[in-house]
Amino acid sequence: MVNENLGAICNARMVHANLSDYGAMDENCLQLAKYTALAVDFTKTGKTVALPTHLKPKMYPDFMGKEEYQMHKSTKILGEMLMTKKWQPLQSRIMLPVTSHMIWIWRLMELPIL
C-alpha cells in the first residue's frame, strides 16, 4: 500500500512556509501538518488523504527546482542555504558505517565521537 499524496502534501507545506511571514506556523502549514499526519498513517488506517485544491501551490520557491511551474526567488534562510554553491548535499558525501572498533579507537585517541 502506497500513499502517493504524502510527498505532495509535504512539498505544499514547505511552499506555504516559505511564502508566509509566519513560516511553519502559518495557518495553511498547520492545516497541511494535519493532512501529513493522516497521510503517514495511511498504512495503518487505509484512509487516503487528498491535497485540497485551495492548498495546492500555484508557484514554487527556486530552491525546489520545479521548473515546469512558476517560481519565485526564496528570501528565507532555507532557500539561501540550498541555493548557495558552498552547500554540499549529504547524498554526495561518502558515508561509511561506524563500527564498534572505530569508537574504541576514537576513545583511545580521545577524539570526539561524531
mmCIF file of C-alpha atoms in Angstrom:
data_model
loop_
_atom_site.group_PDB
_atom_site.id
_atom_site.type_symbol
_atom_site.label_atom_id
_atom_site.label_comp_id
_atom_site.label_asym_id
_atom_site.label_seq_id
_atom_site.Cartn_x
_atom_site.Cartn_y
_atom_site.Cartn_z
ATOM 1 C CA MET A 1 0.000 0.000 0.000
ATOM 2 C CA VAL A 2 1.418 3.314 -1.069
ATOM 3 C CA ASN A 3 0.079 6.787 -0.377
ATOM 4 C CA GLU A 4 1.085 8.886 -3.356
ATOM 5 C CA ASN A 5 -0.094 12.137 -1.760
ATOM 6 C CA LEU A 6 2.351 12.309 1.155
ATOM 7 C CA GLY A 7 5.138 13.927 -0.890
ATOM 8 C CA ALA A 8 2.783 16.447 -2.478
ATOM 9 C CA ILE A 9 1.374 17.406 0.931
ATOM 10 C CA CYS A 10 4.855 17.832 2.433
ATOM 11 C CA ASN A 11 6.024 19.895 -0.551
ATOM 12 C CA ALA A 12 2.933 22.105 -0.311
ATOM 13 C CA ARG A 13 3.672 22.690 3.361
ATOM 14 C CA MET A 14 7.232 23.748 2.533
ATOM 15 C CA VAL A 15 5.966 26.136 -0.165
ATOM 16 C CA HIS A 16 3.440 27.779 2.163
ATOM 17 C CA ALA A 17 6.016 28.095 4.955
ATOM 18 C CA ASN A 18 8.447 29.705 2.536
ATOM 19 C CA LEU A 19 5.888 32.254 1.322
ATOM 20 C CA SER A 20 4.471 33.232 4.705
ATOM 21 C CA ASP A 21 5.896 35.654 7.248
ATOM 22 C CA TYR A 22 4.736 33.171 9.886
ATOM 23 C CA GLY A 23 6.793 30.328 8.390
ATOM 24 C CA ALA A 24 5.748 26.877 9.581
ATOM 25 C CA MET A 25 3.231 28.467 11.961
ATOM 26 C CA ASP A 26 1.173 29.784 9.034
ATOM 27 C CA GLU A 27 -2.456 28.643 9.154
ATOM 28 C CA ASN A 28 -2.100 26.767 5.859
ATOM 29 C CA CYS A 29 1.017 24.990 7.147
ATOM 30 C CA LEU A 30 -0.754 23.924 10.320
ATOM 31 C CA GLN A 31 -3.624 22.565 8.263
ATOM 32 C CA LEU A 32 -1.180 20.731 5.982
ATOM 33 C CA ALA A 33 0.588 19.299 9.049
ATOM 34 C CA LYS A 34 -2.682 17.605 9.997
ATOM 35 C CA TYR A 35 -3.015 16.209 6.473
ATOM 36 C CA THR A 36 0.594 14.985 6.679
ATOM 37 C CA ALA A 37 -0.113 13.091 9.897
ATOM 38 C CA LEU A 38 -3.157 11.464 8.315
ATOM 39 C CA ALA A 39 -1.195 10.568 5.170
ATOM 40 C CA VAL A 40 1.592 8.989 7.238
ATOM 41 C CA ASP A 41 -0.998 6.804 8.984
ATOM 42 C CA PHE A 42 -2.297 5.546 5.625
ATOM 43 C CA THR A 43 -0.693 2.107 6.001
ATOM 44 C CA LYS A 44 -2.399 1.624 9.375
ATOM 45 C CA THR A 45 -5.793 3.092 8.568
ATOM 46 C CA GLY A 46 -6.093 2.542 4.817
ATOM 47 C CA LYS A 47 -7.624 6.022 4.502
ATOM 48 C CA THR A 48 -6.185 8.081 1.662
ATOM 49 C CA VAL A 49 -5.691 11.797 2.075
ATOM 50 C CA ALA A 50 -6.000 14.157 -0.878
ATOM 51 C CA LEU A 51 -4.299 17.529 -1.066
ATOM 52 C CA PRO A 52 -7.106 20.140 -1.081
ATOM 53 C CA THR A 53 -7.025 22.269 -4.222
ATOM 54 C CA HIS A 54 -7.005 25.535 -2.263
ATOM 55 C CA LEU A 55 -3.746 24.423 -0.590
ATOM 56 C CA LYS A 56 -2.083 23.275 -3.818
ATOM 57 C CA PRO A 57 0.845 25.625 -4.571
ATOM 58 C CA LYS A 58 0.479 27.983 -7.521
ATOM 59 C CA MET A 59 4.190 28.858 -7.572
ATOM 60 C CA TYR A 60 7.264 27.282 -6.015
ATOM 61 C CA PRO A 61 10.454 28.684 -4.453
ATOM 62 C CA ASP A 62 13.521 28.477 -6.679
ATOM 63 C CA PHE A 63 15.322 26.001 -4.408
ATOM 64 C CA MET A 64 12.702 23.325 -5.116
ATOM 65 C CA GLY A 65 13.651 23.300 -8.810
ATOM 66 C CA LYS A 66 10.089 22.923 -10.105
ATOM 67 C CA GLU A 67 10.856 24.457 -13.489
ATOM 68 C CA GLU A 68 7.554 23.338 -15.005
ATOM 69 C CA TYR A 69 5.769 25.681 -12.563
ATOM 70 C CA GLN A 70 6.045 29.389 -11.920
ATOM 71 C CA MET A 71 8.907 30.011 -9.480
ATOM 72 C CA HIS A 72 9.940 32.831 -7.173
ATOM 73 C CA LYS A 73 13.270 33.594 -5.501
ATOM 74 C CA SER A 74 13.205 32.472 -1.907
ATOM 75 C CA THR A 75 14.258 35.073 0.658
ATOM 76 C CA LYS A 76 14.134 32.680 3.604
ATOM 77 C CA ILE A 77 17.205 31.048 5.163
ATOM 78 C CA LEU A 78 16.334 27.604 3.770
ATOM 79 C CA GLY A 79 16.289 28.995 0.243
ATOM 80 C CA GLU A 80 19.571 30.835 0.752
ATOM 81 C CA MET A 81 21.224 27.740 2.200
ATOM 82 C CA LEU A 82 20.037 25.423 -0.554
ATOM 83 C CA MET A 83 20.897 27.805 -3.391
ATOM 84 C CA THR A 84 24.434 28.631 -2.256
ATOM 85 C CA LYS A 85 27.299 26.965 -4.116
ATOM 86 C CA LYS A 86 29.099 26.168 -0.853
ATOM 87 C CA TRP A 87 26.347 23.850 0.361
ATOM 88 C CA GLN A 88 27.092 20.193 -0.286
ATOM 89 C CA PRO A 89 24.187 17.760 -0.189
ATOM 90 C CA LEU A 90 24.554 14.883 2.238
ATOM 91 C CA GLN A 91 23.981 12.362 -0.567
ATOM 92 C CA SER A 92 27.193 13.414 -2.303
ATOM 93 C CA ARG A 93 29.370 12.682 0.724
ATOM 94 C CA ILE A 94 30.890 9.279 1.218
ATOM 95 C CA MET A 95 29.066 7.615 4.095
ATOM 96 C CA LEU A 96 30.823 4.798 5.914
ATOM 97 C CA PRO A 97 29.295 2.713 8.690
ATOM 98 C CA VAL A 98 30.747 3.323 12.142
ATOM 99 C CA THR A 99 31.870 0.128 13.821
ATOM 100 C CA SER A 100 32.491 -0.545 17.496
ATOM 101 C CA HIS A 101 36.210 -0.787 16.680
ATOM 102 C CA MET A 102 36.195 2.794 15.410
ATOM 103 C CA ILE A 103 34.509 4.021 18.588
ATOM 104 C CA TRP A 104 37.099 2.176 20.678
ATOM 105 C CA ILE A 105 39.916 3.805 18.668
ATOM 106 C CA TRP A 106 38.316 7.266 18.982
ATOM 107 C CA ARG A 107 38.037 6.840 22.746
ATOM 108 C CA LEU A 108 41.633 5.632 22.913
ATOM 109 C CA MET A 109 42.744 8.725 20.996
ATOM 110 C CA GLU A 110 40.342 10.937 22.996
ATOM 111 C CA LEU A 111 38.662 12.181 19.820
ATOM 112 C CA PRO A 112 35.052 13.342 19.904
ATOM 113 C CA ILE A 113 32.641 10.749 18.565
ATOM 114 C CA LEU A 114 30.803 12.112 15.553
#
